[in-house]
Amino acid sequence: MGNRNSKCRYAVRGRLWIDGPEGTFLGHGRMVLLERIHHHGSISAAARSMSMSYRHAWDLVDSMNRQAPHPLVSKAVGGKGGGGATLTAAGLEALDVFHRLQQAFVEFLEERTGALPWLEDGR
Amino acid sequence: MGNRNSKCRYAVRGRLWIDGPEGTFLGHGRMVLLERIHHHGSISAAARSMSMSYRHAWDLVDSMNRQAPHPLVSKAVGGKGGGGATLTAAGLEALDVFHRLQQAFVEFLEERTGALPWLEDGR
DNA sequence: CGGCGTTGTATATCATGGGGAATAACGGAT
DNA sequence: ATCCGTTATTCCCCATGATATACAACGCCG
């Protein structure tokens, strides 16, 4: 709806992320990881649930924590259940900020594929 | 200007492209390649000028020509200078379409990094 | 008619990043 | 004190994608 031609041969796609002092700070994959950490309560369980190696997941968390003014993930080693990880208030806020950004991006993408001049069709 | 805080710790970045029947159809790298073909008059010279392997360049051109309703690049084998390649009218049009799209994207990016809530700064 | 620099295509080599395995330290629970 | 599953870290392996190499076909031009 909103588009008189539903036969979309082409579509505008894209990826976006937030750069920080060391390069990528927040991106789609990192957001999924944060959500899973929030849900499972540990980095390793989150990594397993998305078929990501623990090493990779740990690197991503470390990168985010290093670049943020305040850590996004709080980690505990040892103790009940061997430890775990939880999102800080800053982590939850980052999740929200990025979600809104991504939604705006999706709208931009849809708007632009709708405005696509059906390349060279009428030639 | 337009942003009261010029100390930008974070910036929204991204990439965008146009998907076609077989996946990526037009993207930044492909646009650079098209420009160089237009300037040099051959795929191999264009590839050399941007340190890209001829095979890769050829694959990209082939992908674009296969997905477009009409080829973007016209190729000649043998003949004067051994042959060459030139952009068709459709190729020039694709260049223009993507440039406008990319410019709108840059504006979106700048607008959004300006609207960034300076994550967790005041905590 | 032979030379030249393309396009076109197959094969081989290689580099980079990610994954897996292994291990230490940790601390609450039992 | 021991057990357990986690965080934290190192090292090795390998799969994949890109690059390099090689070679055939082509057609204008001198």
Short mmCIF file of C-alpha atoms (C1' of nucleotides) in Angstrom, two decimals, chain C residues 5-26:
data_model
loop_
_atom_site.label_atom_id
_atom_site.label_comp_id
_atom_site.label_asym_id
_atom_site.label_seq_id
_atom_site.Cartn_x
_atom_site.Cartn_y
_atom_site.Cartn_z
"C1'" DG C 5 45.62 -5.56 -26.02
"C1'" DT C 6 41.35 -6.60 -25.02
"C1'" DT C 7 37.41 -9.90 -23.34
"C1'" DG C 8 36.40 -14.35 -21.42
"C1'" DT C 9 37.34 -18.44 -18.46
"C1'" DA C 10 39.61 -22.06 -15.83
"C1'" DT C 11 42.90 -23.30 -12.42
"C1'" DA C 12 45.90 -22.61 -8.51
"C1'" DT C 13 47.67 -20.05 -4.78
"C1'" DC C 14 47.20 -17.41 -0.70
"C1'" DA C 15 45.85 -14.36 3.15
"C1'" DT C 16 42.65 -13.07 6.56
"C1'" DG C 17 39.29 -13.63 9.95
"C1'" DG C 18 36.59 -16.46 12.58
"C1'" DG C 19 35.96 -20.89 15.18
"C1'" DG C 20 37.39 -24.50 18.19
"C1'" DA C 21 40.05 -26.46 21.83
"C1'" DA C 22 42.48 -25.88 25.95
"C1'" DT C 23 43.29 -23.70 30.31
"C1'" DA C 24 43.30 -20.64 34.41
"C1'" DA C 25 40.78 -18.02 37.86
"C1'" DC C 26 36.75 -17.17 40.30
#
